[in-house]
Coordinates of C-alpha atoms in Angstrom, one line a residue:
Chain A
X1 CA -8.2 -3.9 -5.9
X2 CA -6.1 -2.7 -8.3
X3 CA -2.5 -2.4 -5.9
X4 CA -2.7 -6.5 -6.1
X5 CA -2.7 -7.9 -9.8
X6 CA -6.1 -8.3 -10.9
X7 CA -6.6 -11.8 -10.6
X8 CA -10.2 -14.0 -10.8
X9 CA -11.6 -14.9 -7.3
X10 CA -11.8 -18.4 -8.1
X11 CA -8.4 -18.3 -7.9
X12 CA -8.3 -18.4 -3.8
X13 CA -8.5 -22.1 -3.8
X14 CA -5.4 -22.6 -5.8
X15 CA -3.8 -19.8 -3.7
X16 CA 0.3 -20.2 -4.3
X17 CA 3.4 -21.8 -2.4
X18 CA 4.1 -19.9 0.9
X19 CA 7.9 -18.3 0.0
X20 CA 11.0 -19.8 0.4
X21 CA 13.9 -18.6 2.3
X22 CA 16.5 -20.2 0.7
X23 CA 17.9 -17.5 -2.1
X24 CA 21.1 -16.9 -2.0
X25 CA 23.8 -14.5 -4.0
X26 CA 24.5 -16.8 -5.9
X27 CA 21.1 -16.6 -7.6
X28 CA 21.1 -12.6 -7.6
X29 CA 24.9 -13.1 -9.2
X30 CA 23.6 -15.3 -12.2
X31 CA 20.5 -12.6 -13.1
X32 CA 23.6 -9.6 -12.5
X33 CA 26.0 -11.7 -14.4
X34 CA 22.8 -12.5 -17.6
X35 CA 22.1 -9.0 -17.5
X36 CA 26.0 -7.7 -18.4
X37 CA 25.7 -10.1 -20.8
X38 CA 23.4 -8.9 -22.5
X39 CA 24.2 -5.7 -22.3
X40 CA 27.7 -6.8 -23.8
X41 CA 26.1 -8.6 -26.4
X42 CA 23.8 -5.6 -28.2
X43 CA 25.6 -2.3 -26.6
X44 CA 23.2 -0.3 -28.6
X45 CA 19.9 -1.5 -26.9
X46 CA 21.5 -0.2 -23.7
X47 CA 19.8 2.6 -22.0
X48 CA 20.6 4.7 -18.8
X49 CA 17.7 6.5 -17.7
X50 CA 16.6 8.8 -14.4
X51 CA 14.0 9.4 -12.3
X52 CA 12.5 10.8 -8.9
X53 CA 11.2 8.1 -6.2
X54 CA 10.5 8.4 -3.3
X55 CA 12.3 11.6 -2.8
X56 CA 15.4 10.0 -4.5
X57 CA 17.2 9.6 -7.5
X58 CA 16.7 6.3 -9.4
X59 CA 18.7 4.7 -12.1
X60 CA 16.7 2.7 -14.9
X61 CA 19.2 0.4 -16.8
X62 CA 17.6 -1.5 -20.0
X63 CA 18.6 -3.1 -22.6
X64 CA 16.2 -3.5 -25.2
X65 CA 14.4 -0.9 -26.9
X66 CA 10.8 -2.4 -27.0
X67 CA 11.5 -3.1 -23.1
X68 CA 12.6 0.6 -22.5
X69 CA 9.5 2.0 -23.9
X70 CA 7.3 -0.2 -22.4
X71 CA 8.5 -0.5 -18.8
X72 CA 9.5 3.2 -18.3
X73 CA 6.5 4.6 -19.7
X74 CA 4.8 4.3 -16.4
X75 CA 7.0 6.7 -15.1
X76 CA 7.6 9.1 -17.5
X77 CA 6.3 11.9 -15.1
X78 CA 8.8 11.4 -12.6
X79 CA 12.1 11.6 -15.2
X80 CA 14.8 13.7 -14.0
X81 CA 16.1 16.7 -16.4
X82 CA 19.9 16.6 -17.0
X83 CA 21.2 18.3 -14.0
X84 CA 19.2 16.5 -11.9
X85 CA 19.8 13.8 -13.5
X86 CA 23.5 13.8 -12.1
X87 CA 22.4 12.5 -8.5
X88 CA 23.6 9.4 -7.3
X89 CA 21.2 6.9 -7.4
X90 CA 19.3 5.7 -4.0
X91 CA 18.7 2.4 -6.2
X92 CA 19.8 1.1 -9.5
X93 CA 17.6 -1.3 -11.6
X94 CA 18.8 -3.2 -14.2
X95 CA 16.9 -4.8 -16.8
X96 CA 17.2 -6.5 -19.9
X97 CA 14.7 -8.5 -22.5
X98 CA 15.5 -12.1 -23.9
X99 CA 13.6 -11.6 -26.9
X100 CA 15.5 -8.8 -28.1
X101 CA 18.8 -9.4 -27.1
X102 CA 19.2 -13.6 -28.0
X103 CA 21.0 -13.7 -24.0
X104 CA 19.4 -15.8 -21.3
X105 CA 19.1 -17.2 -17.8
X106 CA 20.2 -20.6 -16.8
X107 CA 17.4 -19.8 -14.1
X108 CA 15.1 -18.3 -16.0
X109 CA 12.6 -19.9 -17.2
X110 CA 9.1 -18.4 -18.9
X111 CA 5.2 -20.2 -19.5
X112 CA 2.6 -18.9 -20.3
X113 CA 0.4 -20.1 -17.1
X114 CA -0.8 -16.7 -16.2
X115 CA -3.0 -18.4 -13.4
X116 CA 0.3 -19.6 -12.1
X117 CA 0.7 -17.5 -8.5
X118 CA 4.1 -16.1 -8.0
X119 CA 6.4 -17.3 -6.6
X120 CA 8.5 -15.8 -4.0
X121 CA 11.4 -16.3 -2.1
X122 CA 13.9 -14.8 0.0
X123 CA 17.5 -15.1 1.8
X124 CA 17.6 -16.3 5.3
X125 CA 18.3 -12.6 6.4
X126 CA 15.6 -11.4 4.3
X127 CA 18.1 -9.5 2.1
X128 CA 17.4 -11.1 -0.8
X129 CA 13.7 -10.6 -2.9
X130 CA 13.3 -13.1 -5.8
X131 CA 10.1 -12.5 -7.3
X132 CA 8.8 -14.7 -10.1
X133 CA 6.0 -14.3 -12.7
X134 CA 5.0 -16.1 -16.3
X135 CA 7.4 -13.7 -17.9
X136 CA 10.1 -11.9 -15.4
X137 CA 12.5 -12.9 -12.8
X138 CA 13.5 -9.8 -10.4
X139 CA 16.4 -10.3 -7.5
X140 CA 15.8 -7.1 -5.4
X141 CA 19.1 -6.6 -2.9
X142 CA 17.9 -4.6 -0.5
X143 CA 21.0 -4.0 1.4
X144 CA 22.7 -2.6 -2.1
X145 CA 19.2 -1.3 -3.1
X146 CA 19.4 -3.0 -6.2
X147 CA 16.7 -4.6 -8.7
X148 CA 18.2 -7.0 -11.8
X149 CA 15.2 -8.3 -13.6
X150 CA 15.0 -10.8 -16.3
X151 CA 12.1 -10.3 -19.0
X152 CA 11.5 -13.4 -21.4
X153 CA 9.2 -10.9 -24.4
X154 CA 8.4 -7.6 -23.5
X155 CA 5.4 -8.0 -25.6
X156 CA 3.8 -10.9 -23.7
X157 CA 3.7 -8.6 -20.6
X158 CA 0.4 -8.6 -19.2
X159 CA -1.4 -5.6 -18.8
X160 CA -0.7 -4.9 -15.1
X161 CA 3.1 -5.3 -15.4
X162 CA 2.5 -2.8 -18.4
X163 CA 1.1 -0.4 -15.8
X164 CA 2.6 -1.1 -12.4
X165 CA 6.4 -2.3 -13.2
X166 CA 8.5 -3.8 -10.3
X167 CA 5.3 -3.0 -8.2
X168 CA 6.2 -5.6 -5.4
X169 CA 10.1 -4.5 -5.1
X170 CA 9.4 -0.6 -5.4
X171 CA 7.0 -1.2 -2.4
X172 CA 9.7 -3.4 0.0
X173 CA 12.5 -0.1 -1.2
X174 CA 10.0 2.4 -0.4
X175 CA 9.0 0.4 3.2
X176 CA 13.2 0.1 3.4
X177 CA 12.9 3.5 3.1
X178 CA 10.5 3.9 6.0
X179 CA 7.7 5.0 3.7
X180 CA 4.1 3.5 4.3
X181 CA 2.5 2.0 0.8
X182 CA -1.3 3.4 0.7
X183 CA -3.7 2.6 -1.4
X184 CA -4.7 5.8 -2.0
X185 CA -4.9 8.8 -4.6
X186 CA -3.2 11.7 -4.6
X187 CA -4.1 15.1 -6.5
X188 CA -2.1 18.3 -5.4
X189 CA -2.5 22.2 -6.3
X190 CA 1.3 23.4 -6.7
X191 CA 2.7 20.8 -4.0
X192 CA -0.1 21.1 -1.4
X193 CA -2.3 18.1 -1.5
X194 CA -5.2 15.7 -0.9
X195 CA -5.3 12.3 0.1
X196 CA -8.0 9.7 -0.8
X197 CA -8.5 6.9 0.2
X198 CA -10.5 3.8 0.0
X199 CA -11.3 -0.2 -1.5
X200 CA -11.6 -0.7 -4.9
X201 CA -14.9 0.8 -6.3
X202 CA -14.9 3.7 -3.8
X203 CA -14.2 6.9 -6.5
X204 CA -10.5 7.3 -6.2
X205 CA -9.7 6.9 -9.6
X206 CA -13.0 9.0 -10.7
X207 CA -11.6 11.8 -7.9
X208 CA -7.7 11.5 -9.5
X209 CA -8.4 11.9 -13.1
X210 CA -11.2 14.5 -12.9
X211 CA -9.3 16.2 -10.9
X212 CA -6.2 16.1 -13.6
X213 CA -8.5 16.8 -16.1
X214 CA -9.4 20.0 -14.6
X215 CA -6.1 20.8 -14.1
X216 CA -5.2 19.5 -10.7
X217 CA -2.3 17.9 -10.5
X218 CA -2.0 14.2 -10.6
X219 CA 0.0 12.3 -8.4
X220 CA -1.8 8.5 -8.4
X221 CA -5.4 7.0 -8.5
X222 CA -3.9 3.6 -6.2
X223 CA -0.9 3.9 -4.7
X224 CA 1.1 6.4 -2.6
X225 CA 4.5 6.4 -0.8
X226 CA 3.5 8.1 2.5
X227 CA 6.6 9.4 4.5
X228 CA 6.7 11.3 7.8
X229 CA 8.7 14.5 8.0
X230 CA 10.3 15.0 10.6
X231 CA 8.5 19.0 11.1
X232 CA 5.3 16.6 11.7
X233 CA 4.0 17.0 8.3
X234 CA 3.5 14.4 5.4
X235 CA 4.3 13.7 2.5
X236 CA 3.1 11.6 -0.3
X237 CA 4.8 10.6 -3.4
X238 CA 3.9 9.5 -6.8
X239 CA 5.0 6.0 -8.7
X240 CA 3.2 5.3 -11.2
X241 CA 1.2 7.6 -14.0
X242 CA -0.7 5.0 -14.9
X243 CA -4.5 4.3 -14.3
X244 CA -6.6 1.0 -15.1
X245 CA -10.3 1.9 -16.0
X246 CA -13.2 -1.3 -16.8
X247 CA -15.7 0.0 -19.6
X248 CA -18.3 1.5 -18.0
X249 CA -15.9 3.8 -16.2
X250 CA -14.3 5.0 -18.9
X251 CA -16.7 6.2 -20.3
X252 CA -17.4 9.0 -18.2
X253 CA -14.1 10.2 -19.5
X254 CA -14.4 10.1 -23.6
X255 CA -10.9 12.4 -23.8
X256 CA -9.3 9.1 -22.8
X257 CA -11.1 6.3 -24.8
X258 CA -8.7 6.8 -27.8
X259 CA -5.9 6.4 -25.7
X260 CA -7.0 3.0 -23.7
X261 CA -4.9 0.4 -24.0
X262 CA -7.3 -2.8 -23.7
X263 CA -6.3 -6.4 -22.3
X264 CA -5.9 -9.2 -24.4
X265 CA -5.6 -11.8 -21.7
X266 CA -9.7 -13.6 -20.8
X267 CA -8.2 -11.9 -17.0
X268 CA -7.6 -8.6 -18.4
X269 CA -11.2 -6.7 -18.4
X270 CA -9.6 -3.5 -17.9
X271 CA -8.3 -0.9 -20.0
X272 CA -5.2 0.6 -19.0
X273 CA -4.3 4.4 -19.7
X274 CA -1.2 5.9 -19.4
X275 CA -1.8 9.3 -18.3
X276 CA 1.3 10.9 -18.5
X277 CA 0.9 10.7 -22.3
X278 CA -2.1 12.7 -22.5
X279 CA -1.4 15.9 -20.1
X280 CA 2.0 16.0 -19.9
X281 CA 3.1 18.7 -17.4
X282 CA 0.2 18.0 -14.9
X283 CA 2.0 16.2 -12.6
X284 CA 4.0 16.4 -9.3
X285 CA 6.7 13.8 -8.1
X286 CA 5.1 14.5 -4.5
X287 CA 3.2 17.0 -2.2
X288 CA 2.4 17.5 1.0
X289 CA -0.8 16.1 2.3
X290 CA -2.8 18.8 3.5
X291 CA -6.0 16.9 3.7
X292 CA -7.2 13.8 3.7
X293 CA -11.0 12.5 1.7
X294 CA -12.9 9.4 1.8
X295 CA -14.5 9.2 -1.7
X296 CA -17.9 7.8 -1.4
X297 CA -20.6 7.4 -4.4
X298 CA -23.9 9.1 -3.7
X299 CA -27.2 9.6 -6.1
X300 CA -27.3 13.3 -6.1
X301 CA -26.1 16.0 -8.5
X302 CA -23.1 17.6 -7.1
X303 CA -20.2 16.8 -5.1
X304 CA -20.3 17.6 -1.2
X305 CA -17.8 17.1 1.8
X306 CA -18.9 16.3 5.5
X307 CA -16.7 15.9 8.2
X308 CA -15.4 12.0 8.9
X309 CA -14.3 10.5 12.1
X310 CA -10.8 9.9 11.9
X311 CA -11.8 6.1 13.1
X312 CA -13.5 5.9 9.5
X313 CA -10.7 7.3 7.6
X314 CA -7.9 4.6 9.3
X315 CA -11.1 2.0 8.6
X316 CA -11.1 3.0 5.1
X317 CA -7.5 3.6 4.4
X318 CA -5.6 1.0 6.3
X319 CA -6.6 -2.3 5.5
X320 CA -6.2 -2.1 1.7
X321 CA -2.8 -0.6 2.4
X322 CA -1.1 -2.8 4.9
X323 CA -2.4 -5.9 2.7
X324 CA -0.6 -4.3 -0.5
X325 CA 2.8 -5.7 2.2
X326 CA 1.3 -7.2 4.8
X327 CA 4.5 -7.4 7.0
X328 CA 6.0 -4.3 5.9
X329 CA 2.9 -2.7 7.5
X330 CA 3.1 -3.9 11.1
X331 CA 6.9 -4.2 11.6
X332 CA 7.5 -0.8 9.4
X333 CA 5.0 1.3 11.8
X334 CA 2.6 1.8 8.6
X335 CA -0.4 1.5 10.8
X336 CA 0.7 4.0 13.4
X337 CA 2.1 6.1 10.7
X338 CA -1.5 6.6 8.7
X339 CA -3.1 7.1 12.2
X340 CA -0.6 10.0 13.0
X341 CA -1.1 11.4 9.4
X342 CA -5.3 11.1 10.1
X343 CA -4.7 13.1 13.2
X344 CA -2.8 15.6 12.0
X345 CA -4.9 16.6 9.1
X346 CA -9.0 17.4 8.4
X347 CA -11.0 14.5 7.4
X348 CA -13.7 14.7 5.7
X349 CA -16.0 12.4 3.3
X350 CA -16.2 13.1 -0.1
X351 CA -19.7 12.5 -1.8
X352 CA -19.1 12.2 -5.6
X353 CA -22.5 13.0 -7.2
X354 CA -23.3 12.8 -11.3
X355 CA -21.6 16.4 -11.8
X356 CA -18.0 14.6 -11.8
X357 CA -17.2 18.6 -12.9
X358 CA -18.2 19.2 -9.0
X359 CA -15.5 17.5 -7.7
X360 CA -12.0 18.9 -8.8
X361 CA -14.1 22.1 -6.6
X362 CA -14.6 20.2 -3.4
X363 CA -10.7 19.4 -3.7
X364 CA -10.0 23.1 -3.8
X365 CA -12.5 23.5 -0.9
X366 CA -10.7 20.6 1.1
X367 CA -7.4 22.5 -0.1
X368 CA -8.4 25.5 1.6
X369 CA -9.6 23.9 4.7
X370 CA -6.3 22.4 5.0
X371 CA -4.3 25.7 4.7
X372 CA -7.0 27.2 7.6
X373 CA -5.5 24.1 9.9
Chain B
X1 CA -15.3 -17.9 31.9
X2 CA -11.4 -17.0 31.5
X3 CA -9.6 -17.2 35.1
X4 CA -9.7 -13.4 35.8
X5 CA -6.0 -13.5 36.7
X6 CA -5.0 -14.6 33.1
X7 CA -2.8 -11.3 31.6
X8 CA -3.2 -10.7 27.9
X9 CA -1.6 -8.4 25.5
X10 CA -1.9 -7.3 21.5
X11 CA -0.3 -9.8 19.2
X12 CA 2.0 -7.6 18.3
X13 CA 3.8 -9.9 15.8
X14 CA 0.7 -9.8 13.5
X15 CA -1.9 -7.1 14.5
X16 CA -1.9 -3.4 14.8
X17 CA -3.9 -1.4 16.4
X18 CA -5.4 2.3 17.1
X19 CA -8.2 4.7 19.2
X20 CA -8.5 7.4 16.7
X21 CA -11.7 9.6 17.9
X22 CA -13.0 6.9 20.7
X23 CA -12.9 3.9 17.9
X24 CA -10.3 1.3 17.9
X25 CA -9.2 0.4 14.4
X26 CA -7.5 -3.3 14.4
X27 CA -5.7 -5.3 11.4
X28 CA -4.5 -8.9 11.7
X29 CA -2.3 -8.9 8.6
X30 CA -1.8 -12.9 8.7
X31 CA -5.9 -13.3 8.2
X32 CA -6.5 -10.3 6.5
X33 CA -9.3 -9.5 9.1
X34 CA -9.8 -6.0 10.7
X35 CA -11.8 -5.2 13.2
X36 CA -13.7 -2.2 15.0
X37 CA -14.8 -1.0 18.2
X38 CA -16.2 1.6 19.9
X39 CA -17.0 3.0 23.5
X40 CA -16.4 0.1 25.6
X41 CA -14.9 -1.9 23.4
X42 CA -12.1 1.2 22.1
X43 CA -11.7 1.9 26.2
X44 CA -11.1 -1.9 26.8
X45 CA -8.2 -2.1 23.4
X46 CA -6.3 1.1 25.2
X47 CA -6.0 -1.2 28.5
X48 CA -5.2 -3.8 26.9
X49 CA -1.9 -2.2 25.4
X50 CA -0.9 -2.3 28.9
X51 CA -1.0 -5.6 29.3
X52 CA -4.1 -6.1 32.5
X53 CA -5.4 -9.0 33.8
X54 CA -8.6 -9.7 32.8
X55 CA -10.3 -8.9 36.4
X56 CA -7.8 -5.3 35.8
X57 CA -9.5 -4.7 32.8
X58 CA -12.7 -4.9 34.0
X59 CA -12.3 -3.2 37.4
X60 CA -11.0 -0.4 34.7
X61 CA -14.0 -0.2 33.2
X62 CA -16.5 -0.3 35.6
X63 CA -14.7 2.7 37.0
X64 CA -15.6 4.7 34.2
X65 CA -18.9 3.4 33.5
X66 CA -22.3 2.5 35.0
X67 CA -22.0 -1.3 35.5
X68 CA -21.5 -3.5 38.3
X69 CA -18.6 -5.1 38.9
X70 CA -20.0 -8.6 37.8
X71 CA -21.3 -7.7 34.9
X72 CA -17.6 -5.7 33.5
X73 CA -16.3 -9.1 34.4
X74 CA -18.3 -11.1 32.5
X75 CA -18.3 -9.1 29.5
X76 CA -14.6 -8.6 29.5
X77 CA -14.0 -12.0 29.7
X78 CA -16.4 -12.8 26.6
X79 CA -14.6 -9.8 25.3
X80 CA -10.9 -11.2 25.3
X81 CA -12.1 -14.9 24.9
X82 CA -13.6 -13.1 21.2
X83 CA -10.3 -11.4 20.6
X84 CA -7.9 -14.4 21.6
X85 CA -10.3 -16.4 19.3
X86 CA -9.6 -14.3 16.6
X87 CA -5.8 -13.5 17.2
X88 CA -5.8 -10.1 17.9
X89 CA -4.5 -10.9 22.1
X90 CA -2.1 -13.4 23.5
X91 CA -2.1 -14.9 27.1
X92 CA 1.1 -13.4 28.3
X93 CA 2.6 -12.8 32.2
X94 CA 4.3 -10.0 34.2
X95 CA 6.8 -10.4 31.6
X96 CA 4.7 -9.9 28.7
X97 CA 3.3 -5.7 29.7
X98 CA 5.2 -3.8 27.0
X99 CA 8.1 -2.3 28.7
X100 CA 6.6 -3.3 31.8
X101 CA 4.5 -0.6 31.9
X102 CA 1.1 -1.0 34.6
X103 CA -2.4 -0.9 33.2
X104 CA -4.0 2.4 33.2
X105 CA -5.5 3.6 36.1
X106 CA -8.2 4.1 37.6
X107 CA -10.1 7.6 37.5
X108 CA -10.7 9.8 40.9
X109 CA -14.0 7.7 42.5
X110 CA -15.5 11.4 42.7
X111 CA -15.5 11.7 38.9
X112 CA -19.5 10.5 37.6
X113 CA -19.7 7.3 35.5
X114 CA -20.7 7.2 32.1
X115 CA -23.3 4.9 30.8
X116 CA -22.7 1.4 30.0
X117 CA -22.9 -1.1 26.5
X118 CA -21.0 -4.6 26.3
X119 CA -18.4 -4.2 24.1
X120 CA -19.0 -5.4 20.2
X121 CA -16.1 -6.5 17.9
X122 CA -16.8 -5.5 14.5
X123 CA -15.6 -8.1 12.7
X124 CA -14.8 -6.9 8.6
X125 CA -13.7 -9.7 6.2
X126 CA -13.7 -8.0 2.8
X127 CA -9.8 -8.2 2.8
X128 CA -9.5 -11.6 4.1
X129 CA -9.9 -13.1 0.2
X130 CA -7.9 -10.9 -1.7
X131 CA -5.1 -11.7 1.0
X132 CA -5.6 -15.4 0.2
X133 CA -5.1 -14.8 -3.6
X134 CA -1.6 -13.6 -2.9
X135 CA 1.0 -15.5 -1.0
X136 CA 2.0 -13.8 1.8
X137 CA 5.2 -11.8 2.0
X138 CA 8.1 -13.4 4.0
X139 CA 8.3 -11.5 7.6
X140 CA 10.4 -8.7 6.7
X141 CA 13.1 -7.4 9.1
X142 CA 14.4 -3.9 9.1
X143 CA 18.1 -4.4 7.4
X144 CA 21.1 -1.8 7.6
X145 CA 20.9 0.7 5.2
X146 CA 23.6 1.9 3.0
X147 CA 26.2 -0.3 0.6
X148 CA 27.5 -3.2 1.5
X149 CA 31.2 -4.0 1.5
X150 CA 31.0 -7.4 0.0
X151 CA 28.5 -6.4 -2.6
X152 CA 27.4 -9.6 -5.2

């Protein structure tokens, strides 16, 4: 499942630490404090940038240059143009890199034990995220809806924090924000759009970038920031541009191959594409979910849609998505909410056949069944 | 056999729970686990939201359905004993009925009976590993929005 880091199976009997609750501000002070030092230290590797989640405007600090391109790149789609840009920010991340800048963190410490679980902890009050991995340190304030995150060497990133930054503390913000996290895809036709969801394997990725590829826009192949209007309508949002493809997939899309950025960790056997890159303009910060799809591989030539039971789609959607923050899902109302999007909109199952060229037309066909609601 | 005066309700703390199209949908996010259940089985969840008794719950459904009276007892009490098993209901009193609200009631006597099947919980435990590969997010409560006034 690509919304959790890929990690091997094996891995379940060495399953991590349950969190702590002992973080305190004291912690988030000395990552804030490290990260205006380093932006003190090399003033030109600073860099303010903004963009769209959520439905908000989001402030990007960095300071390194090999860390800006790298960790923004995801979201490159969802950049703000200049008068936009002006927005106060619903939250402010602040980042900087080791490496690049020579400044530290007395409580930062990287290895390079990438089966290591991460480790988590929290404030008594649940205020206060700390979020640990081989090579970052995050402190997420939720109260202040801030993010300060230390990164030892850009470059020894793995591959999933390459494609999904700050996936763990954009998920709590966007719960804070009483959005549902689904693991879902999301293509849209102007801002009108359709939902799929489904377990890893099922043809959401397949659906997402033929879809793009014919011209659809792109929204997400994995995860999707559900919020409830209050008109009764829904509406999803985009994070992340990127897509993660193992080798057999990919090569039912050649235009990409050049463009795959392999692992090079024994863990990494996908190849991770950052799509924004290759069709820029062909994406939508969010749309409103007209219809929802339940991708499903079949052996025959073209694509076809049936009608689903609504009990299938919340079987198919929900699980994968309330697991992405297990907690967030049952005290946020994320189970009620997908229910109350699956009876507000049609349902059908989407049959992905051999003609992938088939399916961005079944999308148009669920489009119009949506508009006919 | 459970004592058909014991009450149980959803564990609410850690399961959610829906009828969408006569299925019940049900997640226990501390296992990972998630469940199904149809006809019988979705009628019996939607009572149970209310908080019965078991000998409520299966007077409830053999109102609606063609079975006698012993035999919705007997397979409403293997029914909860399976779902308090797994986690999904807690033994709870007067007290514990969401917002004290009754059980549903019965339908008019006049109205005709539909046929009967024991209730089945699907039982889906795909989920269940990848939850145990990540540790498990602290409980999460809701937290006031907007700045604070002693920011860090």
């Amino acid at each position: 499942m690509a919304g959790i880091a890929p990690r091997n199976v094996d891995r379940a009997a060495a399953a991590g630490a349950p969190p702590t609750s002992n973080v305190t501000r004291a912690d988030f002070r000395v990552l804030a404090d490290a990260f205006d030092r380093a932006r003190s230290a090399r003033p030109e590797l600073f860099r303010e940038s903004r963009f769209e989640f959520g439905g908000r405007a989001v402030a990007i600090r960095t300071v390194g240059a090999r860390l800006a391109d790298r960790i923004l790149r995801p979201f490159e789609h969802l950049r703000l143009e200049a008068d936009e840009a002006m927005r106060a920010p619903a939250l402010t991340i602040e980042l900087w890199d080791e490496r690049e800048t020579g400044v530290g963190c007395e409580s930062c410490r990287a290895h390079a034990d990438l089966e290591r679980p991460d480790a988590f902890g929290t404030s008594a009050d649940g205020r206060l995220i700390v979020h640990e991995r081989a090579q970052t340190k995050t402190a997420f304030d939720r109260l202040d809806a801030r993010i300060v995150g230390w990164v030892g060497d850009t470059a020894r990133l793995t591959q999933y924090e390459a494609g999904r930054p700050l996936h763990t503390a954009l998920l709590l913000w966007h719960r804070d924000l009483g959005m549902q996290a689904v693991h879902a895809g999301l293509v849209a036709r102007g801002r009108d759009g359709v939902l799929f969801g489904g377990a890893g394997g099922s043809g959401k990725t397949t659906t997402a970038v033929t879809c793009l590829v014919a011209g659809l826009r792109f929204l997400a192949d994995d995860y999707v920031g559900l919020e409830e209007k209050a008109d009764g309508t829904y509406v999803g949002h985009s994070l992340y541009s990127s897509s993660h493809f193992d080798p057999a997939h990919l090569k039912r899309f050649p235009e990409l191959l050049p463009h795959a950025l392999p692992g090079t960790l024994p863990i990494e056997d996908k190849s991770l594409v950052l799509l924004a890159d290759l069709f820029p303009g062909r994406f939508a910060p969010s749309a409103t979910i007209r219809a929802v799809a339940l991708p499903v591989v079949r052996d025959h030539e073209a694509a076809r849609i049936r009608p689903a039971r609504r009990s299938e789609a919340l079987l198919r959607l929900a699980p994968s998505s309330i697991l992405l923050l297990p907690h967030a899902g049952v005290s946020g109302d994320g189970f009620a909410k997908m229910a109350r999007l699956l009876e507000s909109v049609p349902v059908y199952w989407l049959e992905l056949g051999r003609d992938l060229r088939s399916i961005p037309e079944r999308i148009d066909d669920l489009l119009a069944k949506g508009a006919a609601a | 056999m459970l004592d058909p005066a014991t009450r149980v309700v959803p564990n609410s703390g850690e399961v959610s729970g829906k009828v969408l199209d006569g299925e019940a949908v049900i997640i226990n996010v501390s296992t990972g686990k998630y469940y199904s259940m149809d006809g019988v089985g979705a009628l019996a969840w939607e009572v149970l939201e209310g908080g019965p008794s078991v000998s409520e719950l299966a007077q409830s459904i053999a109102a609606r359905h063609e079975v006698s009276a012993a035999t919705a007892l007997a397979d409403v009490s293997r029914l909860i004993e399976e779902l308090l098993q797994e986690g999904l209901v807690v033994v709870g009193g007067e007290a514990a009925r969401p917002g004290g609200s009754p059980p549903a009631a019965r339908p008019p006597a006049s109205r005709a009976r539909a046929p009967y099947a024991p209730p089945v919980l699907n039982t889906y435990t795909d989920m269940a590993d990848l939850l145990a590969l990540d540790p498990p997010m602290p409980m999460l409560a809701d937290i006031p929005k907007g700045p604070s006034t002693d920011g860090v």
